[in-house]
Amino acid sequence: MTSTSPAPVLSRLGDGATVELIGVVKEYPGAGTRALDELSLSIAPGEFIALLGPSGCGKTTALRALAGLEQINAGSIRIDGVDVASTPVNKRDIGMVFQAYSLFPHMTVLQNVEFGLQMRRVSAADRAVRAREALEMVGLDHLAERYAHQMSGGQQQRVALARALVTRPRVLLLDEPLSALDAKVRVSLREEIRRIQTELGITTVFVTHDQEEALAVADRVAVMRAGEIEQIGTPEALYLTPRTPFVADFVGVSNRMQGTLRSGTITVRGASLPSIDPTLPDGEVLAYVRPEDMVFVPLDQAAPADITGTVASTSFLGSLRRTTVRLDDDTIVSVQHGVEQQFLFGDAVALRLTGRPVASSPVAA
Amino acid sequence: MSAVPLTSTAVEPTTVPSPSPRRGRTPRVGAEPSKAARLIILIAVGLVFLVPLGAMFEFTLRTSGKPGVYSFAHYASIFHTDPALGISYEPLFEGIRNSLLICLLTVAIILLILLPTMLLVELRYPRVRRVLEFVCILPITVPSIVLVVGFVPVYQRVAAVFGSQPWTLAFAVGIIVLPYAYRPIATNIAAFDLVTLTEAARSLGASWPVAIYRVILPNMRRGVISAVFLTVAVVLGEYTIAAFLSQNTFQTALLLISQTDSYVATIFALAALVFAFVILLIIGRFGAASPGSRRRRPRRVQP
Ligand SMILES: Nc1ncnc2c1ncn2[C@@H]1O[C@H](COP(=O)(O)OP(=O)(O)OP(=O)(O)O)[C@@H](O)[C@H]1O
Ligand SMILES: [Mg+2]
């Protein structure tokens, strides 16, 4: 970093780095299984990737390997095409925001933000200017003289974000930065992170176990499972065409319904649904049907192919309503519909599948 | 204590915090004592310390054989020994010098060996933390007389290498002091997220030495200062080792002097006590002064 140009932080630089993980293996000493099992992922410059997965699937490990905080056992990690295996953390030029509050408690907010610039030998005058700008970016320039213990969790994470970004790192890594915050703050801060990321054009990896959060902020979401990437794609692609039952289950809500797969079409209770995965062998399957892919039909207009059942519960979710229906064969499904449709417990109802493609898994006969 | 059976049902109703703590008569559990109570406690504790000190001071002012006559003559005699009497306090001064040297070396052992070891264990080898703790606490469970008996053959070796120098006691004292130095440092380490702060500093471009110097040590001030002062206090109070290894330190010299001149011995004992007292006060002051340590937040609140 040069100390000459006090250029504004707040500008789209568009010089984000490409990041590639190729067959990365990480096995913690003493652990029987691999935390990362030949993980491969390639990230375009300026892209915002979310790593999504259940607890223990290796999200943090992947991020830490990328940061250089964990040594990997095999594979390679490249930033801008250069293998960084032998580059220590402090030379990788990354910015990191941790899940735990990590502001230096003995420094003021401003000193915290200046720290990275100081490490890069930026002159004191430039440091102050750039740190102020970074704080303005997260809307906290008025708290520059505070200490960490004088701020809320959300404010601390904002400062941590400013601190990570002020050096204009090549890659920004965020490990569940919002998980310690309450729901409202979480939503507003994740939008802010996305806005700032877009403005700076910085390649970003965001770890979360919250699928809603991942879908809301990322350009692409990588769903991880047991140290591998199960599926990677845009939020829409993941939601609409989950390639595996795991993804269908993890991203959004799915109803599991018995069906029969024959040459690419799954027959569920008389309704025909295209299968997303063409490689599945014919036979009995569990189809994963989204709550919004079922609609209520008036009982008197019900066709023979429609499914009947009784209402078990219903909940109002603001802009929509979700009703749980017990089908005649005791399967429980949940159906999403408009708030104007209302049901009472025990109402007899008929459901029709909209015929959108579904993921499915074979049922062991 | 054990005569009254404490059942939880008998206790709970009275320990429930009063809903209006401001004017509530029932004392709240964990509440600060009232001003009057604090004053009484302070005076009581103060008396426990001050009465013996006052008595010692009174003793040093007495004139032997003349009850009721007070003077600073004994104080003056320390610096103006009468050659005719053949009494010399030089061994005592030498003992003090030796003790201070041992102090310095022991503190160096704590700062240059124990502290880095503890940081290294915390950052790189957390698995051996338990082992380290066990080893460091162990000396407190062994009576120093037992330790010393073990030290004697060891010191025959030490003497062979370094000569029978008083400063070599620092090795033995360094072991005695381990539990006292370990505790405050360990408590300090547990009080902040050492690993995350270090990783944050590293990710911001700090090399290991810079991360330790700029981020870790400033947050370790309280623990390190406590450890150092406790070390000093323990070293200055250490008698057994010096006596058994036949070295002249402050404590051994003091005992020797007390056999010939109990007044002067008391003067030095008093000085040592006041010194220790001042050290403790300083620990209290320094500890409270660091800005980040006043209030701690829970590290992770699950939503
Ligand atoms: N230091 C470690 N030593 C041994 N095993 C570890 C260590 N850290 C993580 N693991 C193991 O590696 C696997 C992946 O852990 P990781 O922390 O990457 O999961 P994660 O996806 O971040 O989970 P979470 O959502 O709970 O944070 C887990 O099985 C975990 O038990
Ligand atoms: Mg994690």
XYZ file of C-alpha atoms and ligand atoms in Angstrom:
700
model
C 0.000 0.000 0.000
C 1.249 3.468 -0.754
C 0.992 6.306 1.676
C 0.635 8.958 -0.987
C -2.945 8.869 -2.205
C -5.627 9.759 0.282
C -8.118 8.656 -2.353
C -11.594 8.119 -0.984
C -12.333 4.630 0.247
C -15.851 5.062 -0.920
C -15.448 4.359 -4.594
C -15.895 1.363 -6.716
C -12.405 0.133 -7.444
C -13.463 -2.920 -9.376
C -10.123 -4.493 -8.672
C -11.346 -7.346 -6.544
C -9.218 -10.446 -6.751
C -10.054 -13.835 -8.158
C -9.989 -16.548 -5.532
C -9.600 -20.235 -6.254
C -9.666 -23.158 -3.906
C -8.622 -26.323 -5.665
C -9.062 -29.704 -4.010
C -8.419 -28.278 -0.577
C -8.112 -30.898 2.142
C -7.959 -30.066 5.814
C -7.750 -32.655 8.526
C -7.371 -31.443 12.081
C -4.833 -33.480 13.979
C -6.618 -36.050 16.078
C -9.920 -35.675 14.244
C -10.951 -38.790 12.395
C -12.703 -37.034 9.534
C -11.703 -34.347 7.104
C -13.012 -30.877 7.926
C -12.502 -29.991 4.252
C -12.709 -32.834 1.782
C -11.243 -31.801 -1.570
C -13.146 -28.575 -1.564
C -13.031 -26.649 -4.814
C -14.458 -23.209 -5.337
C -13.665 -20.443 -7.710
C -14.743 -16.884 -7.103
C -14.830 -14.116 -9.690
C -13.404 -10.627 -9.006
C -15.829 -8.568 -6.956
C -18.168 -11.473 -6.413
C -20.088 -11.951 -3.163
C -20.145 -15.637 -2.226
C -22.002 -17.055 0.747
C -20.836 -20.296 2.278
C -23.935 -21.915 3.687
C -24.247 -25.124 5.616
C -25.150 -26.782 8.875
C -22.970 -26.566 11.947
C -19.693 -28.441 11.615
C -19.729 -28.705 7.823
C -16.442 -26.825 7.514
C -17.481 -23.281 6.634
C -15.237 -21.653 9.200
C -12.409 -23.983 8.311
C -12.691 -23.047 4.630
C -12.623 -19.358 5.475
C -9.697 -19.731 7.840
C -7.780 -21.748 5.282
C -8.364 -18.971 2.767
C -7.202 -16.408 5.326
C -4.114 -18.426 6.160
C -5.156 -19.019 9.753
C -5.215 -22.771 9.141
C -2.640 -24.774 7.231
C -4.134 -27.106 4.636
C -3.073 -30.697 4.114
C -3.532 -30.850 0.354
C -4.786 -28.819 -2.581
C -4.040 -25.232 -3.354
C -5.444 -21.803 -2.693
C -4.838 -19.071 -5.231
C -5.525 -15.393 -4.972
C -5.226 -13.608 -8.312
C -3.706 -16.764 -9.697
C -0.872 -16.873 -7.177
C -0.625 -19.828 -4.832
C -0.680 -18.420 -1.319
C 0.179 -21.635 0.507
C 3.374 -20.180 1.904
C 2.034 -16.670 2.454
C 1.340 -15.983 6.130
C -1.922 -14.343 7.214
C -0.413 -10.931 7.629
C 0.880 -10.914 4.051
C -2.222 -12.235 2.320
C -3.848 -8.820 2.161
C -7.245 -9.974 3.320
C -9.788 -8.297 5.544
C -11.569 -10.379 8.102
C -14.595 -9.921 10.331
C -15.021 -12.482 13.068
C -18.056 -13.956 14.705
C -16.754 -13.079 18.167
C -16.368 -9.412 18.955
C -12.787 -8.716 18.080
C -12.133 -5.005 18.514
C -8.953 -4.332 20.439
C -10.321 -3.365 23.848
C -7.461 -1.059 24.759
C -7.809 1.087 21.651
C -10.461 3.568 20.640
C -12.622 2.903 17.613
C -10.454 5.202 15.529
C -7.249 3.518 16.678
C -8.784 0.150 15.888
C -9.593 1.228 12.360
C -6.176 2.803 11.904
C -4.390 -0.361 13.012
C -4.265 -2.039 9.605
C -3.051 1.167 7.965
C -0.370 1.511 10.593
C 0.785 -2.014 9.805
C 1.079 -0.928 6.178
C 3.112 2.101 7.201
C 0.595 4.655 6.010
C 1.467 8.126 7.274
C -0.381 9.406 10.321
C -2.227 12.079 8.382
C -3.480 9.681 5.704
C -4.362 7.170 8.353
C -6.678 9.541 10.140
C -8.374 10.600 6.895
C -8.906 7.080 5.650
C -10.021 5.733 9.017
C -12.596 8.516 9.273
C -13.847 7.706 5.794
C -14.155 4.039 6.619
C -16.101 4.914 9.766
C -18.371 7.206 7.778
C -18.987 4.338 5.416
C -20.455 2.266 8.257
C -22.146 5.334 9.728
C -20.155 5.458 12.941
C -17.791 8.391 12.531
C -19.405 10.028 15.556
C -18.225 7.172 17.797
C -14.555 7.408 16.810
C -13.348 8.072 20.352
C -15.336 5.301 22.026
C -13.969 2.036 23.347
C -15.438 -1.323 22.376
C -17.079 -1.838 25.746
C -19.001 1.384 25.297
C -20.797 0.166 22.177
C -23.540 -2.247 21.218
C -22.752 -5.513 19.494
C -24.014 -4.201 16.156
C -21.856 -1.103 16.418
C -18.839 -3.212 17.288
C -19.348 -5.369 14.219
C -19.714 -2.264 12.053
C -16.401 -0.992 13.356
C -14.883 -4.405 12.735
C -16.141 -4.138 9.152
C -14.649 -0.662 8.754
C -11.395 -1.920 10.236
C -11.279 -4.819 7.780
C -12.090 -2.630 4.777
C -9.977 0.436 5.454
C -6.856 -1.194 4.017
C -8.759 -2.051 0.831
C -7.859 -5.735 1.031
C -8.024 -7.992 -1.997
C -10.542 -10.276 -0.330
C -13.053 -9.708 2.457
C -13.840 -12.670 4.667
C -16.776 -12.654 7.068
C -17.394 -15.506 9.473
C -20.979 -15.293 10.732
C -20.462 -11.634 11.612
C -24.130 -11.179 12.423
C -24.899 -14.244 14.469
C -24.481 -12.503 17.814
C -26.910 -9.735 16.889
C -30.648 -9.510 17.219
C -32.896 -10.111 14.216
C -33.566 -6.487 13.236
C -29.938 -5.427 13.416
C -28.950 -8.557 11.562
C -31.121 -7.707 8.592
C -30.106 -4.058 8.391
C -26.418 -4.811 8.816
C -26.391 -7.531 6.185
C -27.921 -5.109 3.713
C -25.301 -2.576 4.627
C -22.520 -5.095 4.144
C -23.896 -5.884 0.702
C -24.176 -2.203 -0.221
C -20.616 -1.431 0.859
C -19.314 -4.538 -0.848
C -20.961 -3.527 -4.096
C -19.580 -0.009 -3.847
C -16.051 -1.222 -3.221
C -16.237 -4.097 -5.682
C -14.326 -6.308 -3.302
C -14.326 -10.091 -3.583
C -16.190 -11.342 -0.541
C -16.790 -14.653 1.187
C -19.558 -14.601 3.755
C -20.044 -17.585 6.036
C -23.448 -18.231 7.523
C -25.671 -21.062 8.642
C -28.762 -18.954 8.016
C -30.154 -19.797 4.577
C -32.317 -16.698 4.441
C -29.291 -14.513 5.073
C -27.269 -16.305 2.407
C -30.011 -16.030 -0.201
C -30.581 -12.372 0.616
C -27.036 -11.083 0.230
C -24.990 -13.309 -2.030
C -24.358 -13.313 -5.763
C -23.843 -17.029 -5.471
C -24.416 -19.377 -2.580
C -22.270 -22.438 -1.979
C -24.100 -25.024 0.093
C -21.591 -27.061 2.062
C -21.977 -30.471 3.564
C -19.357 -32.524 5.383
C -16.408 -30.563 4.025
C -17.569 -30.461 0.423
C -19.646 -28.147 -1.693
C -22.942 -29.831 -2.414
C -24.189 -27.228 -4.849
C -23.206 -23.729 -5.849
C -25.346 -21.290 -7.728
C -27.354 -18.123 -7.646
C -29.892 -17.919 -4.843
C -32.680 -18.395 -7.404
C -31.074 -21.460 -8.939
C -30.506 -23.036 -5.552
C -34.031 -22.426 -4.475
C -35.787 -23.397 -7.664
C -33.584 -26.255 -8.797
C -31.940 -27.799 -5.762
C -29.900 -30.642 -7.192
C -29.977 -32.778 -4.071
C -32.494 -33.414 -1.314
C -29.974 -31.974 1.146
C -29.978 -28.659 -0.673
C -33.758 -28.735 -1.104
C -34.101 -29.309 2.600
C -31.506 -26.786 3.683
C -32.478 -23.956 1.357
C -36.027 -22.923 2.025
C -38.788 -25.203 3.271
C -39.729 -28.416 1.530
C -42.538 -30.913 1.905
C -41.532 -34.512 1.459
C -44.067 -36.478 -0.522
C -44.039 -40.068 -1.699
C -44.018 -40.525 -5.459
C -42.928 -42.714 -8.320
C -40.208 -41.679 -10.753
C -40.497 -42.875 -14.309
C -38.387 -41.496 -17.172
C -37.819 -38.068 -15.657
C -41.299 -37.513 -14.318
C -42.376 -38.007 -10.753
C -45.969 -38.944 -10.147
C -47.196 -37.735 -6.795
C -50.788 -38.661 -5.999
C -51.779 -38.455 -9.632
C -49.952 -35.166 -10.318
C -46.926 -35.208 -12.643
C -43.833 -33.256 -11.635
C -40.639 -33.004 -13.705
C -37.581 -34.262 -11.847
C -34.632 -31.855 -11.497
C -32.060 -34.636 -11.367
C -32.212 -36.625 -14.628
C -29.718 -39.215 -13.427
C -31.944 -40.764 -10.778
C -33.030 -44.332 -11.534
C -36.726 -45.048 -11.837
C -38.548 -46.217 -8.744
C -40.117 -45.039 -5.533
C -38.901 -41.575 -4.520
C -39.433 -38.841 -1.990
C -40.239 -35.625 -3.829
C -39.348 -32.289 -2.203
C -42.224 -29.928 -2.918
C -42.032 -26.239 -1.955
C -44.924 -24.832 0.114
C -45.661 -22.320 -2.654
C -45.876 -25.067 -5.279
C -49.197 -26.200 -3.882
C -52.459 -24.320 -4.093
C -55.802 -24.788 -2.466
C -58.724 -25.564 -4.754
C -62.321 -25.210 -3.650
C -63.677 -28.591 -2.622
C -66.509 -28.498 -5.146
C -64.042 -27.892 -8.006
C -61.569 -30.545 -6.905
C -60.388 -32.863 -9.640
C -59.735 -36.536 -8.932
C -55.962 -35.857 -9.103
C -56.137 -33.293 -6.295
C -55.072 -34.234 -2.818
C -57.462 -33.977 0.080
C -56.771 -33.465 3.747
C -57.689 -31.475 6.814
C -56.158 -28.282 8.192
C -53.888 -28.910 11.167
C -52.679 -25.368 11.839
C -52.218 -22.052 10.151
C -49.887 -19.155 10.778
C -49.923 -15.571 9.609
C -46.519 -14.445 8.349
C -47.287 -10.850 7.436
C -47.406 -10.803 3.673
C -48.475 -14.410 3.394
C -49.962 -17.245 5.332
C -48.689 -20.763 5.811
C -51.139 -23.544 6.531
C -50.271 -27.046 7.627
C -52.442 -29.768 6.191
C -52.700 -33.371 7.285
C -53.256 -35.450 4.156
C -55.432 -38.509 4.081
C -52.388 -40.770 4.371
C -51.235 -38.787 7.454
C -48.449 -36.957 5.578
C -48.066 -33.433 6.918
C -47.456 -30.733 4.328
C -47.260 -26.998 4.622
C -48.800 -24.756 1.992
C -48.064 -21.108 1.366
C -50.875 -18.890 0.199
C -52.297 -15.378 0.241
C -53.504 -13.864 3.495
C -57.032 -13.474 2.137
C -57.518 -17.237 2.151
C -58.310 -18.319 5.679
C -58.867 -21.745 7.172
C -59.926 -23.104 10.491
C -58.578 -26.109 12.280
C -60.212 -29.253 10.945
C -61.421 -27.730 7.661
C -61.503 -30.234 4.841
C -59.387 -28.942 1.938
C -58.189 -29.995 -1.505
C -54.666 -29.253 -2.791
C -53.261 -29.143 -6.298
C -49.569 -29.320 -7.213
C -48.460 -26.593 -9.610
C -46.121 -28.896 -11.484
C -42.821 -27.080 -10.912
C -39.722 -29.333 -11.160
C -38.745 -30.910 -7.862
C -35.745 -32.555 -6.278
C -36.168 -36.107 -5.122
C -34.345 -38.898 -3.410
C -34.815 -42.604 -3.950
C -36.644 -44.477 -1.237
C -34.891 -47.661 -0.216
C -37.433 -50.359 -1.002
C -22.143 -23.732 59.996
C -23.048 -27.320 59.451
C -25.375 -27.409 62.440
C -28.193 -25.766 60.515
C -29.404 -27.917 57.666
C -29.645 -25.656 54.650
C -32.436 -26.796 52.438
C -33.025 -24.912 49.264
C -36.678 -24.337 50.122
C -35.707 -22.672 53.355
C -33.310 -20.287 51.685
C -34.807 -19.339 48.381
C -37.685 -17.096 49.461
C -35.392 -14.760 51.344
C -32.753 -14.571 48.627
C -35.113 -13.558 45.853
C -34.113 -10.019 44.882
C -36.504 -7.413 46.105
C -38.563 -6.029 43.213
C -37.756 -2.446 44.157
C -34.066 -2.544 44.918
C -33.842 1.189 45.485
C -35.912 1.353 48.621
C -36.122 -2.333 49.477
C -35.097 -3.189 53.045
C -34.134 -6.781 52.259
C -30.472 -6.899 51.282
C -30.068 -8.014 47.718
C -27.845 -10.957 46.976
C -24.562 -9.763 45.521
C -25.412 -6.143 46.189
C -22.696 -3.740 47.259
C -22.585 -3.223 51.005
C -23.905 0.099 52.201
C -21.569 3.000 52.881
C -21.642 2.495 56.643
C -20.976 -1.236 56.297
C -18.075 -0.524 53.994
C -16.595 1.936 56.464
C -16.881 -0.556 59.316
C -15.249 -3.278 57.245
C -12.485 -0.899 56.232
C -11.814 0.122 59.831
C -11.871 -3.456 61.108
C -9.511 -4.672 58.419
C -7.364 -1.587 58.830
C -7.001 -2.268 62.549
C -5.977 -5.850 61.955
C -3.120 -4.565 59.817
C -2.251 -1.384 61.602
C -2.193 -2.534 65.224
C 0.750 -4.916 64.769
C 2.511 -2.388 62.557
C 1.944 0.321 65.151
C 3.194 -1.963 67.890
C 6.312 -2.737 65.880
C 6.924 0.940 65.300
C 6.466 1.701 68.983
C 8.975 -1.035 69.801
C 11.629 0.417 67.508
C 11.412 3.759 69.315
C 12.013 2.317 72.784
C 15.254 2.732 74.627
C 16.426 -0.482 76.218
C 16.427 -0.362 79.999
C 14.542 2.947 80.106
C 10.809 2.334 79.818
C 8.835 5.276 78.515
C 11.777 6.961 76.801
C 11.295 7.138 73.046
C 13.821 8.179 70.404
C 14.957 7.457 66.871
C 18.290 6.291 68.173
C 17.917 2.798 66.715
C 17.198 4.236 63.317
C 20.261 6.423 63.512
C 22.379 3.498 64.606
C 21.738 1.700 61.344
C 23.676 4.295 59.462
C 26.198 5.255 62.109
C 27.426 2.051 63.598
C 29.759 2.498 66.489
C 32.980 0.693 65.485
C 33.802 0.273 69.164
C 30.776 -1.916 69.679
C 31.851 -4.208 66.876
C 28.363 -4.428 65.469
C 28.143 -4.152 61.710
C 24.975 -4.140 59.688
C 26.860 -4.822 56.498
C 25.616 -8.465 56.275
C 22.068 -7.110 56.396
C 22.704 -4.642 53.576
C 24.396 -7.362 51.618
C 21.375 -9.577 52.250
C 19.097 -6.853 50.913
C 21.247 -6.450 47.817
C 21.211 -10.199 47.255
C 17.466 -10.341 47.729
C 16.921 -7.535 45.251
C 19.148 -9.244 42.709
C 17.259 -12.503 43.176
C 14.033 -10.510 42.815
C 15.184 -9.090 39.536
C 16.225 -12.468 38.176
C 13.024 -14.149 39.325
C 10.919 -11.462 37.684
C 12.981 -11.980 34.542
C 12.252 -15.713 34.696
C 8.538 -14.977 35.019
C 8.472 -12.431 32.202
C 10.837 -14.134 29.800
C 9.962 -17.777 30.375
C 6.580 -18.201 32.052
C 4.708 -15.454 30.194
C 5.859 -16.426 26.678
C 5.196 -20.071 27.493
C 1.665 -19.313 28.597
C 0.990 -17.222 25.500
C 2.439 -19.898 23.262
C 0.322 -22.592 24.905
C -2.791 -20.469 24.580
C -2.192 -19.616 20.927
C -0.583 -22.718 19.521
C -0.867 -25.655 21.904
C -4.109 -25.285 23.841
C -4.099 -29.016 24.455
C -1.267 -28.775 26.954
C -2.869 -25.930 28.897
C -3.976 -28.320 31.616
C -0.524 -29.804 31.938
C 1.036 -26.374 32.212
C -1.473 -25.360 34.846
C -0.771 -28.497 36.853
C 2.975 -27.986 36.704
C 2.725 -24.336 37.661
C 0.357 -24.894 40.570
C 2.214 -27.922 41.884
C 4.837 -26.050 43.970
C 2.138 -24.601 46.199
C 1.152 -28.088 47.317
C 4.694 -28.974 48.336
C 5.894 -27.499 51.640
C 8.975 -25.410 50.953
C 10.979 -27.436 53.438
C 10.321 -30.521 51.331
C 11.243 -28.637 48.178
C 14.438 -27.448 49.762
C 15.500 -30.924 50.763
C 15.117 -31.821 47.124
C 16.993 -28.724 46.026
C 20.098 -29.447 48.088
C 21.560 -32.121 45.771
C 20.450 -30.125 42.728
C 22.273 -27.089 44.026
C 25.470 -29.018 44.441
C 25.344 -29.228 40.662
C 24.302 -25.621 40.244
C 27.156 -24.535 42.503
C 29.548 -26.609 40.435
C 28.495 -24.741 37.301
C 27.925 -21.180 38.498
C 29.760 -21.195 41.798
C 27.944 -20.830 45.100
C 26.479 -17.441 44.242
C 23.458 -15.946 45.985
C 21.796 -15.109 42.666
C 21.548 -18.786 41.770
C 18.727 -18.931 44.331
C 16.599 -17.301 41.637
C 16.233 -20.714 39.975
C 14.745 -22.226 43.124
C 12.696 -19.168 43.981
C 11.454 -19.093 40.412
C 9.821 -22.439 41.076
C 8.346 -21.423 44.427
C 6.897 -18.354 42.778
C 5.288 -20.164 39.821
C 1.817 -20.597 41.343
C 1.646 -16.956 42.404
C 2.737 -15.709 39.002
C 0.726 -18.230 37.005
C -2.661 -17.445 38.527
C -3.003 -13.742 37.726
C -1.653 -14.245 34.212
C -4.014 -17.158 33.570
C -6.951 -15.179 34.922
C -6.052 -12.302 32.647
C -5.781 -14.562 29.620
C -9.185 -16.051 30.358
C -10.717 -12.591 30.631
C -10.334 -11.662 26.979
C -10.459 -13.421 23.666
C -6.738 -13.756 23.187
C -6.960 -15.985 20.128
C -9.475 -13.901 18.193
C -7.713 -10.627 18.976
C -4.446 -12.096 17.797
C -6.006 -13.409 14.626
C -7.643 -10.054 14.013
C -4.292 -8.312 14.411
C -2.620 -10.834 12.132
C -5.297 -10.491 9.480
C -4.765 -6.727 9.566
C -1.137 -7.208 8.654
C 0.625 -7.509 12.005
C 3.529 -9.915 12.282
C 3.664 -12.163 15.340
C 5.937 -9.879 17.391
C 3.861 -6.824 16.505
C 0.595 -8.586 17.334
C 1.970 -9.608 20.703
C 3.484 -6.254 21.513
C 0.678 -4.031 20.222
C -2.399 -6.111 20.986
C -1.779 -8.893 23.474
C 0.540 -7.324 26.022
C -1.502 -4.130 26.484
C -4.430 -6.348 27.408
C -2.259 -8.420 29.738
C -1.118 -5.484 31.819
C -3.156 -6.264 34.868
C -2.170 -9.924 35.030
C 1.492 -9.262 34.340
C 1.784 -6.484 36.903
C 0.063 -8.586 39.549
C 2.332 -11.500 38.747
C 5.424 -9.335 39.009
C 4.469 -7.744 42.310
C 3.419 -11.035 43.839
C 6.740 -12.438 42.714
C 8.585 -9.608 44.390
C 6.575 -10.075 47.573
C 7.231 -13.811 47.654
C 10.947 -13.390 46.966
C 11.358 -10.836 49.721
C 9.567 -13.124 52.142
C 11.452 -16.268 51.222
C 13.546 -17.646 54.078
C 13.671 -21.435 53.945
C 15.527 -21.858 50.692
C 18.168 -19.268 51.463
C 18.735 -20.644 54.927
C 19.076 -24.232 53.809
C 21.235 -23.419 50.849
C 23.372 -21.227 53.112
C 22.996 -17.979 51.244
C 22.757 -14.565 52.782
C 19.499 -12.870 51.850
C 17.372 -10.231 53.471
C 15.395 -12.755 55.502
C 18.364 -14.775 56.739
C 20.274 -11.633 57.627
C 17.231 -10.330 59.444
C 17.078 -13.426 61.607
C 20.766 -13.133 62.350
C 20.479 -9.482 63.346
C 17.453 -10.123 65.509
C 19.595 -12.329 67.685
C 21.969 -9.445 68.415
C 19.807 -6.366 67.929
C 16.082 -6.950 68.006
C 15.347 -3.248 67.512
C 17.096 -2.982 64.180
C 15.645 -6.292 63.067
C 12.195 -4.949 63.808
C 12.906 -1.748 61.895
C 13.745 -3.766 58.793
C 10.846 -6.125 59.247
C 8.571 -3.110 59.489
C 10.107 -1.617 56.361
C 9.584 -4.889 54.503
C 5.937 -5.057 55.556
C 5.261 -1.480 54.499
C 7.010 -2.160 51.222
C 4.780 -5.188 50.570
C 1.731 -3.142 51.509
C 2.648 -0.411 49.052
C 3.164 -3.022 46.353
C -0.333 -4.377 46.897
C -1.786 -0.886 46.711
C 0.022 -0.299 43.434
C -1.382 -3.539 42.018
C -4.865 -2.348 42.881
C -4.282 1.030 41.237
C -2.717 -0.279 38.042
C -5.261 -3.002 37.632
C -8.155 -0.589 37.659
C -6.595 1.797 35.193
C -6.838 -0.085 31.901
C -9.716 1.247 29.796
C -10.859 -1.968 28.214
C -11.145 -4.118 31.279
C -13.887 -2.406 33.173
C -16.893 -4.071 31.688
C -17.028 -7.313 29.831
C -19.697 -8.330 27.419
C -20.685 -11.915 26.852
C -18.679 -13.045 23.894
C -21.395 -14.693 21.962
C -25.104 -14.281 22.444
C -27.079 -16.833 20.552
C -29.979 -15.209 18.724
N -9.392 -26.798 16.078
C -10.049 -27.905 15.715
N -9.584 -29.126 16.073
C -10.222 -30.248 15.696
N -11.332 -30.268 14.971
C -11.857 -29.098 14.587
C -11.249 -27.852 14.943
N -11.995 -26.856 14.429
C -13.013 -27.439 13.798
N -12.942 -28.786 13.874
C -13.860 -29.749 13.256
O -13.896 -29.516 11.875
C -15.213 -29.574 11.391
C -15.585 -28.286 10.698
O -15.598 -27.254 11.644
P -15.956 -25.757 11.287
O -15.661 -24.931 12.473
O -15.281 -25.389 10.026
O -17.521 -25.856 11.074
P -18.552 -24.698 10.719
O -19.187 -25.075 9.443
O -17.904 -23.377 10.781
O -19.615 -24.861 11.892
P -20.423 -23.730 12.701
O -21.585 -23.355 11.867
O -20.859 -24.463 13.932
O -19.501 -22.614 12.986
C -16.093 -29.900 12.572
O -16.391 -31.249 12.551
C -15.272 -29.551 13.766
O -15.550 -30.406 14.825
Mg -18.122 -21.652 12.104
